[in-house]
Coordinates of C-alpha atoms in Angstrom, one line a residue:
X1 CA 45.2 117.3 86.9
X2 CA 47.5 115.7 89.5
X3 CA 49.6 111.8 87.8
X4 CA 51.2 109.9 90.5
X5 CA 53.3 106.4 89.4
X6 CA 55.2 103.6 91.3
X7 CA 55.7 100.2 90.6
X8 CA 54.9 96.7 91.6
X9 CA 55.4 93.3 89.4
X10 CA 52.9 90.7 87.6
X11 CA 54.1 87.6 87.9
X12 CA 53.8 85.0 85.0
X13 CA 54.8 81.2 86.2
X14 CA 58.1 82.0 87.7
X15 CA 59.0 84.9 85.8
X16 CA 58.2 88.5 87.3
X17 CA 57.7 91.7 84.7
X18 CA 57.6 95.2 86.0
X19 CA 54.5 97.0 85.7
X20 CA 53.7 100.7 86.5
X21 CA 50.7 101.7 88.5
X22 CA 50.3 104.9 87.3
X23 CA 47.3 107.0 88.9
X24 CA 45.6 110.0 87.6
X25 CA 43.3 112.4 89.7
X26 CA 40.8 115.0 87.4
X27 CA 38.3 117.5 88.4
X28 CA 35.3 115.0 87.5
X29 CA 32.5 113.4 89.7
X30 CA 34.0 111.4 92.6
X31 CA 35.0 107.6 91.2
X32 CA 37.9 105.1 91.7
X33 CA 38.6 103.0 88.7
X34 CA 41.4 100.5 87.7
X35 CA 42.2 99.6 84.2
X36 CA 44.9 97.9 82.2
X37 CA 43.4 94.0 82.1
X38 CA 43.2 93.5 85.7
X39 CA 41.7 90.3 86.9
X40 CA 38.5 90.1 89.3
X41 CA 40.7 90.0 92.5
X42 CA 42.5 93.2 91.0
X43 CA 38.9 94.8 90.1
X44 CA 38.2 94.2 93.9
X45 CA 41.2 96.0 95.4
X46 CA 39.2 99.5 94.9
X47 CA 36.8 98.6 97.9
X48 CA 39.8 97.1 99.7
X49 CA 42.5 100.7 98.8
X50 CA 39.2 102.7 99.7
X51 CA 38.5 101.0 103.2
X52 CA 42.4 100.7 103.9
X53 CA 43.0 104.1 103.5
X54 CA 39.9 105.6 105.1
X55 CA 40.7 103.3 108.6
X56 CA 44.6 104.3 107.9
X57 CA 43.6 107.8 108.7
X58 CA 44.8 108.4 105.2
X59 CA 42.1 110.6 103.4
X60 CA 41.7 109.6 99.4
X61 CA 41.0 112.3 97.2
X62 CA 37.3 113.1 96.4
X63 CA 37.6 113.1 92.6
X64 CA 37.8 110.8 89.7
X65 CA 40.8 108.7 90.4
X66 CA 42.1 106.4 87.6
X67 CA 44.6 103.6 87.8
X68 CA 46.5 102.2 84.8
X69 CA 48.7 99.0 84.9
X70 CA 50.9 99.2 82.4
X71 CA 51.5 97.7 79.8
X72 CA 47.6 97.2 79.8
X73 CA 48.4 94.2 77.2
X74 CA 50.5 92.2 80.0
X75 CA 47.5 90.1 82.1
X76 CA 47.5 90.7 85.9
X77 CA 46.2 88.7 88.9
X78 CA 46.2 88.4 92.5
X79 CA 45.7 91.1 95.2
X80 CA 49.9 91.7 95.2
X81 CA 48.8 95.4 93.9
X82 CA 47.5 96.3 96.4
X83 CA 49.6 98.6 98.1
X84 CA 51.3 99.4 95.1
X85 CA 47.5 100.9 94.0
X86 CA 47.2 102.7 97.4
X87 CA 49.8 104.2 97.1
X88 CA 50.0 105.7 93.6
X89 CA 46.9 107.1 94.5
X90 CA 47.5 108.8 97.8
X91 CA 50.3 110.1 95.9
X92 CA 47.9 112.1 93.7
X93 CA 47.1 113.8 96.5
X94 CA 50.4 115.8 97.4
X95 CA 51.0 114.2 100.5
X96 CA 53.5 111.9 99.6
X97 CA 56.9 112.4 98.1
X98 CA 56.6 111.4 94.8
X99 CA 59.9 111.1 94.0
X100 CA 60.5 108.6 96.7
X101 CA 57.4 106.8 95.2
X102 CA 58.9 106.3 91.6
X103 CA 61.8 104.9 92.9
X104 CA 60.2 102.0 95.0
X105 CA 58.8 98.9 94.1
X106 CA 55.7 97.8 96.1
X107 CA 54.3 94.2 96.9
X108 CA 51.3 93.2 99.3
X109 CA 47.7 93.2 99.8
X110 CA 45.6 95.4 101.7
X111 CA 43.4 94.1 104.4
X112 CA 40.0 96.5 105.3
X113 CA 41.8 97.3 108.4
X114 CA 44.9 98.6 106.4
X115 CA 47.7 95.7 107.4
X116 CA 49.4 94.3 104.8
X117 CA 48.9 90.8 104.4
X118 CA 51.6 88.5 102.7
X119 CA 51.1 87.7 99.5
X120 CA 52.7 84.9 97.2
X121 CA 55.7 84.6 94.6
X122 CA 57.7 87.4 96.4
X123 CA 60.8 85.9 96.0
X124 CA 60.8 86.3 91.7
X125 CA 59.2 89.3 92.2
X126 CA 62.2 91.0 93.7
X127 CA 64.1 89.7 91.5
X128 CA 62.5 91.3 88.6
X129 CA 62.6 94.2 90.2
X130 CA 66.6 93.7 91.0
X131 CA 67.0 92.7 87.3
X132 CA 65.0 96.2 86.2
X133 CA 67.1 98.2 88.0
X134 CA 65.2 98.8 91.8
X135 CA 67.4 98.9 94.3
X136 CA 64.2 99.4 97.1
X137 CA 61.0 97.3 97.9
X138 CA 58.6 97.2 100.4
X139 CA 57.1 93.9 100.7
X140 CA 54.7 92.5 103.4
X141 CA 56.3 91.9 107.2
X142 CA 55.4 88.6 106.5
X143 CA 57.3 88.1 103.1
X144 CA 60.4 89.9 104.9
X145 CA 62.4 87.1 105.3
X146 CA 62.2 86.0 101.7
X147 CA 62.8 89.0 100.4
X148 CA 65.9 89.5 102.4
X149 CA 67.2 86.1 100.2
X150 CA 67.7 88.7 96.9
X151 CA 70.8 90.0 96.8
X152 CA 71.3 93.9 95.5
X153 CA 68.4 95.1 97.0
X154 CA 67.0 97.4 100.3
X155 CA 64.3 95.6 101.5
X156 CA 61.6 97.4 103.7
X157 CA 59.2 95.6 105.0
X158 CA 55.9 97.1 106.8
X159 CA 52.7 95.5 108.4
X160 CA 50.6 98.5 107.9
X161 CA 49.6 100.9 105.2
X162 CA 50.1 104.2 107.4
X163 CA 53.7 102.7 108.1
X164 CA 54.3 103.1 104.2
X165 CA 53.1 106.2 103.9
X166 CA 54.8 107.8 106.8
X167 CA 58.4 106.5 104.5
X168 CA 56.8 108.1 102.1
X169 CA 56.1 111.9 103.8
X170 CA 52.8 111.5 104.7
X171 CA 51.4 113.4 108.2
X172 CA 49.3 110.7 110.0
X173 CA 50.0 108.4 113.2
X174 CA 51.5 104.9 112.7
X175 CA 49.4 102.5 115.8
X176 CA 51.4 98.9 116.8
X177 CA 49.6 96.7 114.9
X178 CA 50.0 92.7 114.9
X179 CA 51.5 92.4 111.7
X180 CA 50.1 88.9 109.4
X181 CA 52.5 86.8 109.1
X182 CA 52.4 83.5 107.3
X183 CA 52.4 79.9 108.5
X184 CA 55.6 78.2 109.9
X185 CA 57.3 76.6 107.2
X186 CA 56.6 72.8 106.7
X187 CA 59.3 70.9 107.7
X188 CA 60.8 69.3 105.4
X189 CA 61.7 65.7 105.3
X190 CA 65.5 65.2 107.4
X191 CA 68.4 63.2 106.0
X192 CA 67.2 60.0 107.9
X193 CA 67.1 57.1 106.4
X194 CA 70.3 55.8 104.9
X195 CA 71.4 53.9 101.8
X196 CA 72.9 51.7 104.1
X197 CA 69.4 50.3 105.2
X198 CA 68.4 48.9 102.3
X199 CA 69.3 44.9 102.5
X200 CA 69.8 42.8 99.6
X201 CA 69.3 44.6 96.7
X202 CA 72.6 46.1 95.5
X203 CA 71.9 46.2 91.7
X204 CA 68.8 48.8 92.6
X205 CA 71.2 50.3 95.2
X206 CA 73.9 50.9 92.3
X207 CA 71.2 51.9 89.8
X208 CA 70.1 54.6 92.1
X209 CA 73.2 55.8 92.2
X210 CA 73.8 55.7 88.6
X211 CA 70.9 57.5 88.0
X212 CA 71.3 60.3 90.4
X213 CA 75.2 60.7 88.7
X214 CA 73.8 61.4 85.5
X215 CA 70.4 62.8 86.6
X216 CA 68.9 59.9 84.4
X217 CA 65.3 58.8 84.7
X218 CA 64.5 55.5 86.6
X219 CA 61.5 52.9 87.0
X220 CA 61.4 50.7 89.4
X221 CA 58.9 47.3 88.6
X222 CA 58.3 44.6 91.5
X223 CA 55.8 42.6 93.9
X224 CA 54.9 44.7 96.8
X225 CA 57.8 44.5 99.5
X226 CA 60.3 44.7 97.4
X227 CA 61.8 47.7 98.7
X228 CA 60.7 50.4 95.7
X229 CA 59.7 53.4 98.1
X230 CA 62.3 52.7 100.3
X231 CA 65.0 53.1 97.3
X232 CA 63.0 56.2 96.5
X233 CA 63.0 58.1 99.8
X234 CA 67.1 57.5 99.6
X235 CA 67.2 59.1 96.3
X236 CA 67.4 63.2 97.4
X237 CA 70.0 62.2 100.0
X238 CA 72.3 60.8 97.1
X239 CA 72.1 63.8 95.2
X240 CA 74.6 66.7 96.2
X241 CA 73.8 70.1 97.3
X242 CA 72.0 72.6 95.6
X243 CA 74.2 75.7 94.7
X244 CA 72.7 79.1 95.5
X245 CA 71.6 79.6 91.9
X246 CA 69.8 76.3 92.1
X247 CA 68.6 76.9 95.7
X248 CA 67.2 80.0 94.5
X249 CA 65.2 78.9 91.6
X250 CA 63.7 76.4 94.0
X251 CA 62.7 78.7 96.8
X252 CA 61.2 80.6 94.2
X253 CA 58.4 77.8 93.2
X254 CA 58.1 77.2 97.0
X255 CA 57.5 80.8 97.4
X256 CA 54.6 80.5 93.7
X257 CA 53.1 77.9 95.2
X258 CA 52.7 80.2 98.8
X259 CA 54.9 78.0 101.3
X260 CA 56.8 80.0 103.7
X261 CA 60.5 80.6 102.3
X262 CA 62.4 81.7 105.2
X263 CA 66.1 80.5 104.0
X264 CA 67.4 78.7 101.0
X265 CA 67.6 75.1 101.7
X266 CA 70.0 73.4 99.6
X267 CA 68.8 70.1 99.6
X268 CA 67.0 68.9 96.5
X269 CA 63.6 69.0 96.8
X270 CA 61.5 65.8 96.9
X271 CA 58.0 65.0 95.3
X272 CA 55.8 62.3 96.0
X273 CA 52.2 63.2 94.5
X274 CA 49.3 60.7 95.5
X275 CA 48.0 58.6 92.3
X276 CA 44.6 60.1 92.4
X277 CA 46.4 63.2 91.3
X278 CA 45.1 65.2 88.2
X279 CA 46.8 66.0 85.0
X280 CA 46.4 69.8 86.4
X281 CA 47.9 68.7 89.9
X282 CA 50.9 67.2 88.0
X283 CA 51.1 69.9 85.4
X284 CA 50.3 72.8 87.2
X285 CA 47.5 75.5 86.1
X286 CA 43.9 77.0 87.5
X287 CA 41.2 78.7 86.2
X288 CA 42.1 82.6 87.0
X289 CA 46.4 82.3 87.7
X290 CA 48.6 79.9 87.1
X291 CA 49.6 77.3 89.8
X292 CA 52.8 75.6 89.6
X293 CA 52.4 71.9 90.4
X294 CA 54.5 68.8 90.6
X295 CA 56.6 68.6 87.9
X296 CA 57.3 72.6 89.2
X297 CA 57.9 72.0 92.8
X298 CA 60.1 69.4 91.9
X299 CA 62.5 71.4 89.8
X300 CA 66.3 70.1 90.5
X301 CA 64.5 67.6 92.5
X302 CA 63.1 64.4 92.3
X303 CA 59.7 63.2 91.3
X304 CA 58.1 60.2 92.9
X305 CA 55.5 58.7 91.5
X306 CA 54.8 55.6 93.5
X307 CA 52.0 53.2 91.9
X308 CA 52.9 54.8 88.8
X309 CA 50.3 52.1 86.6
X310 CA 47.3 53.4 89.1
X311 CA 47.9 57.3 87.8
X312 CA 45.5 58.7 85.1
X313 CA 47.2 57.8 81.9
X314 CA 46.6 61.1 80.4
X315 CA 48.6 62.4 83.5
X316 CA 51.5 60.3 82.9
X317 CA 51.8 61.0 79.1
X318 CA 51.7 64.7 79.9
X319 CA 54.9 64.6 81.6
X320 CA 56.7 64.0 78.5
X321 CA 57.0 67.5 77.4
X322 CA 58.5 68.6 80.2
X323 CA 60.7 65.5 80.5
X324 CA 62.4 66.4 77.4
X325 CA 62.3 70.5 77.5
X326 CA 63.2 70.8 81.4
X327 CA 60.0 73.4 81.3
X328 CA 56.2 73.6 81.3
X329 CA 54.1 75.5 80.0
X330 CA 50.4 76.3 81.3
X331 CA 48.3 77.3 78.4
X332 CA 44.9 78.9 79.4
X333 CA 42.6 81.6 78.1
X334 CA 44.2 84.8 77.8
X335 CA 47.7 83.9 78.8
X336 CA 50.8 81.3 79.0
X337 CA 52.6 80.6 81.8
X338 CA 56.0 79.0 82.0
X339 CA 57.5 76.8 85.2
X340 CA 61.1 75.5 85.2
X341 CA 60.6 71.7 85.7
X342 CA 64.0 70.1 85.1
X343 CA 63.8 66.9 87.3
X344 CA 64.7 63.4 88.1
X345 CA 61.3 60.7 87.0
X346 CA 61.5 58.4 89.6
X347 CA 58.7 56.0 89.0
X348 CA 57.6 52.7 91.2
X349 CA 55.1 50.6 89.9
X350 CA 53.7 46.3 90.7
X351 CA 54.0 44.1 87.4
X352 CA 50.2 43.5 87.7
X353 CA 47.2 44.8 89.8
X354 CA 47.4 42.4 92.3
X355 CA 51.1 42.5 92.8
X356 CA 52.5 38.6 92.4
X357 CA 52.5 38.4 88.9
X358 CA 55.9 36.1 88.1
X359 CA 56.6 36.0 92.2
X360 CA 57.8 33.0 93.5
X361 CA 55.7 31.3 95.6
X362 CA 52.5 33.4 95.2
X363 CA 49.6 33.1 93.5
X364 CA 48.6 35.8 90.7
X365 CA 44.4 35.9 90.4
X366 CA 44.9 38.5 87.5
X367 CA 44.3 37.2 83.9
X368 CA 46.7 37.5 81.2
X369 CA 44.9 40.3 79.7
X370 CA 44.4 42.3 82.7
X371 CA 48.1 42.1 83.2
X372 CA 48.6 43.6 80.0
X373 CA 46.7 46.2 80.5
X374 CA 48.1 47.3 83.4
X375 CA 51.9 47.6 82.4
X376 CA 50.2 49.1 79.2
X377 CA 49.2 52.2 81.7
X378 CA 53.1 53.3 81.4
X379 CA 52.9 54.5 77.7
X380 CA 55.5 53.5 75.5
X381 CA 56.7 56.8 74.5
X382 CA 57.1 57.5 78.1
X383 CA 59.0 54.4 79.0
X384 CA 61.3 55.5 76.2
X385 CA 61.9 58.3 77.9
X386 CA 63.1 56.5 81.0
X387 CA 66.6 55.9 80.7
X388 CA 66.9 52.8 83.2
X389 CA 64.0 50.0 83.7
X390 CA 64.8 48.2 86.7
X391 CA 63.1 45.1 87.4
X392 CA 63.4 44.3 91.6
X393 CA 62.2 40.8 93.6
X394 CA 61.7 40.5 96.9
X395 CA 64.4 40.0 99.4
X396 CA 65.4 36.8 100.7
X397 CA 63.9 36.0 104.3
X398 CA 67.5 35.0 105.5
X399 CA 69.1 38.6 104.0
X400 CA 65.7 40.8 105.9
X401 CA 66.7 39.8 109.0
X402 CA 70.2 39.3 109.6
X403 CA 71.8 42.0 111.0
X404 CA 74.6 42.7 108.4
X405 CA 74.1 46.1 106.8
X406 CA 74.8 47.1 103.1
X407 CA 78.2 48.5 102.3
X408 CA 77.0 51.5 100.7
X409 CA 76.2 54.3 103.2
X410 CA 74.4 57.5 101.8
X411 CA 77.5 59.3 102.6
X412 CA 80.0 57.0 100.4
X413 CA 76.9 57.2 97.8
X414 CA 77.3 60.7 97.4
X415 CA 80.8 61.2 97.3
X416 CA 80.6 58.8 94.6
X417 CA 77.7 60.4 92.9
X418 CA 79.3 64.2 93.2
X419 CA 82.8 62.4 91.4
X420 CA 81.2 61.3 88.7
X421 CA 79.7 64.7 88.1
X422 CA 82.6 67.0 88.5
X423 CA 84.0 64.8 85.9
X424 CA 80.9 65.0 83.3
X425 CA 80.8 68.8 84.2
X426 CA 84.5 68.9 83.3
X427 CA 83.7 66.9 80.1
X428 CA 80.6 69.2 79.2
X429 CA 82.5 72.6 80.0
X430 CA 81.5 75.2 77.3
X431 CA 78.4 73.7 76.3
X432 CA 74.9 74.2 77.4
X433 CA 75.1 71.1 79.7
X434 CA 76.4 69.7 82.9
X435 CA 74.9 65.9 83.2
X436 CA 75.1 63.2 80.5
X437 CA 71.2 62.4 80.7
X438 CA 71.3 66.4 79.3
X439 CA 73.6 65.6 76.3
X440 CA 71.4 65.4 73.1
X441 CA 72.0 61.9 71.3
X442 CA 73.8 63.2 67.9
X443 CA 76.7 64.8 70.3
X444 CA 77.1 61.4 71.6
X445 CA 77.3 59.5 67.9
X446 CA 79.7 61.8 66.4
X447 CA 83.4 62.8 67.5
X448 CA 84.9 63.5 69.6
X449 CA 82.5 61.6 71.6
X450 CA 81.4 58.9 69.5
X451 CA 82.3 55.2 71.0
X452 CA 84.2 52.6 69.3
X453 CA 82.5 50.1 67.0
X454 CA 83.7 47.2 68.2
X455 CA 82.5 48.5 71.8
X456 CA 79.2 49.6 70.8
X457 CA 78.9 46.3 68.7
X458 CA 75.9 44.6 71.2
X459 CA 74.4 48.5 71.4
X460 CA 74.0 48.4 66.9
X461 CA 72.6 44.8 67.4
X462 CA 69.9 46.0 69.7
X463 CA 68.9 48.8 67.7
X464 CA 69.1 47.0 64.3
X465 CA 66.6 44.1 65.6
X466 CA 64.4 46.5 66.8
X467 CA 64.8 45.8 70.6
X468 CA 66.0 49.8 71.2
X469 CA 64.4 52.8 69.1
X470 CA 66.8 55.6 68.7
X471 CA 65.8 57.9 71.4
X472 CA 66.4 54.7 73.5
X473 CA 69.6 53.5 72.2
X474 CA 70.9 57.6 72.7
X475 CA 69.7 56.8 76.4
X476 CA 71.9 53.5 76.8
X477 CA 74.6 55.5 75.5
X478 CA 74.2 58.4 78.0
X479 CA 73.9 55.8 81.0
X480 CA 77.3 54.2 79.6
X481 CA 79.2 57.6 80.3
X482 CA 77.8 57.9 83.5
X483 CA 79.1 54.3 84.3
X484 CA 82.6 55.4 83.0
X485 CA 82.5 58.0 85.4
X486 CA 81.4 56.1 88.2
X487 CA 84.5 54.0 87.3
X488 CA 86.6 56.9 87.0
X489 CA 87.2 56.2 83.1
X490 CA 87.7 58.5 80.6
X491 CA 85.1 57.0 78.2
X492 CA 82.9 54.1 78.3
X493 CA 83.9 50.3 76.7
X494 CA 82.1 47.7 75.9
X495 CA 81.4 46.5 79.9
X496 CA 80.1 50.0 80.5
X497 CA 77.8 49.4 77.5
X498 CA 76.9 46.2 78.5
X499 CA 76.0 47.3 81.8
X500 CA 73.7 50.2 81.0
X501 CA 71.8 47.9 78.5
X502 CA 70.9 45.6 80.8
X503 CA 69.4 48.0 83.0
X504 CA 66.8 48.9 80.3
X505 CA 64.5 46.1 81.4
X506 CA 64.0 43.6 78.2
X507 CA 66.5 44.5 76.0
X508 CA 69.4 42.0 75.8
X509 CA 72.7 41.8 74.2

């Protein structure tokens, strides 16, 4: 009895766990089995080794052959076993060093023809295997490039099976074959339009960047034409940077969600799903692996949810888990899978369903009750969660076309906005968090943070009359430190206050 192992990884969300494909050859009538809760695509891969193999020139042994993934309790899915499967099991054989074989993760799927086809999520799968302890993988040529992002690692990439085996000591003739490679990566949206654009509406202008300061969430209410998705397409180039950490992470759900990753942009990422969306499109999830989706993709980004009223309500109210955890999870039959989703809400929505409802000038054909309803689609508990209500009008005819451009340029804006953040990164230092909109509300109403009562004195008026719940009046007090650091002061005062509660739409002093 002949036992050859190797190792590939099973991904679940965004985190990778090593599992060994171990494969065991006895003298019984001829069979090829896998075991260890594979998935149907993973039951498949025994025609798909068997015809890779046998048009590799590489001869599988005629006997029972078994293949464990261990541990058998972990759930696996996809076709990313592939080679790992093919391998372990020529290994049985003798022909390959097995040595060499124990030492090396492998990633891809096998096509009949015996290229290896790209496969997604290889970017956290080498980092599990970095964080195990690998220090080789072989991925698919067509995953080489993402690969290559891990740091720590030998990465060899191959674009047929015989190519592997050859590393791996085996006798047979490699042929130049055209390797798969994956789509050319969507281009992503260029650094365009400027803040400076946007005519006429410089208490949204300073709200945006208030709330991309102290990564706080932000709704936008007003008449078509008022300028909400042009705000919101000005909101990633506000924001600074990504580190490489951060840039990582999101590469990572690119790479999940089977984009082409072929360097770490470092530019937040920027979400705009349609409002026909699903709670599952938002979410994330699917029927045999998890999917991440949004609220995922969006992770150190921003979310954009324009016509926010016309989304499925059960949609919006199941963003508030991860608005308040900075994760998801994706329950389904058999397994859990978790996506980081800490992001930006950045929601735009009309204060009725035809639009003109308290517009100047223009006639609203909704009745009262409809109009009700519709701001009713925006839950309560989720506009609690939203830590600035903005309500916008439309611009001026004599402000849209003059020729005079806003003072604030995306470039000042960010400066500004990466200010204020070194300072509530300098405040935070030691704790768990970096942005005031992360600070839970208990730090902030005790010292050494706690604010004056005579400053806070409109704040306890709000909440006492029942204008503000608690969660909400936390909020105000979050936006009030990001104003001080906009100003550059070392704690908020009564103006900063005063400020911030005014943009939670309907609360006044």
């Amino acid at each position: 009895m002949t036992t050859a192992r190797t190792w590939s990884v099973a991904l679940n969300g965004a985190v990778g766990h090593l599992v060994e494909v171990e494969a065991d050859l006895s003298n019984q009538t001829p069979e090829f089995r896998i075991i260890g809760l594979p998935d149907k695509s993973l039951g498949e891969a025994v025609q798909r080794v068997h015809n890779a193999c046998q048009n590799s020139g590489l001869d599988l042994p005629r006997r029972r052959l078994t293949v464990n993934l261990s541990p058998a309790s972990l759930p696996k899915h996809g076709s990313a076993f592939d080679l790992a499967i093919a391998i372990a099991s020529l290994a049985t054989g003798g022909t390959l060093n097995q040595r060499a074989v124990r030492r090396t993760v492998h990633l891809g799927e096998l096509g009949l023809d015996g290229r290896i086809r790209p496969v997604p999520g290889v970017l956290p799968a080498v980092f599990a295997a970095v964080r195990a302890g690998f220090t080789q993988v072989v991925v698919p040529r067509g995953n080489e490039p993402e690969a290559r992002l891990v740091p720590g690692v030998e990465v060899r990439s191959a674009a047929s099976l015989a190519e592997v085996a050859v590393w791996h000591g085996a006798a047979v003739d490699v042929d130049d074959v055209e390797p798969v490679l994956l789509p050319a990566p969507v281009s992503r949206r260029e650094d365009e339009h400027d803040l400076a654009d946007v005519i006429g509406q410089d208490e949204a202008v300073e709200a945006l960047i208030a709330a991309a300061a102290g990564g706080h969430h932000l709704l936008l209410s007003g008449p078509p034409g008022a300028g909400k998705s042009m705000l919101a397409a000005r909101m990633p180039g506000i924001l600074p940077l990504l580190d490489e950490r951060k840039a990582l992470e999101v590469a990572s759900i690119r790479s999940l969600s089977g984009e082409s990753v072929t360097s770490l942009d470092r530019r937040p990422p920027l979400e705009a799903p349609h409002h026909t969306a699903s709670t599952v499109a938002l979410i994330g999830g699917g029927s045999r692996s998890a999917r991440p989706g949004a609220v995922a993709r969006a992770h150190r980004g921003v979310l954009f949810l324009d016509e926010a009223a016309e989304f499925s309500r059960v949609a919006l109210d199941a963003l508030r888990q991860p608005l308040e955890s900075g994760v998801v999870d994706v329950h389904r039959s058999g397994f859990t899978a978790r996506f980081p989703a800490r992001f930006q809400l950045l929601l735009a929505t009309n204060p009725c369903p035809c639009g003109n409802f308290g517009v100047r000038n223009a006639e609203c054909t909704c009745p009262p009750s409809a109009v009700r309803r519709y701001a009713a689609r925006i839950s309560g508990p989720l506009r609690d969660r939203v830590d600035i209500d903005l309500g916008l009008t439309r611009v001026a005819a004599s402000k849209a076309i003059s020729d005079a451009r806003a003072r604030v340029t995306t470039a000042f804006a960010r400066e500004r906005v990466q200010a204020a953040q070194e300072r509530a990164a300098h405040r935070w230092r030691g704790t768990p968090w970096q942005k005031n909109a992360e600070v839970p509300g208990p730090v902030l109403r005790r010292a050494p943070f706690h604010v004056e009562k005579t400053e806070r004195m409109i704040l306890d008026r709000a909440l006492e009359r029942g204008a503000l719940t608690l969660r909400g009046y936390d909020r105000v007090l979050r936006v009030a430190w990001t104003m001080a650091d906009l100003a550059g002061r070392g704690r908020p005062g009564e103006e900063e206050i005063g400020r911030a509660l005014h943009l939670r739409r309907g609360v006044a002093a």
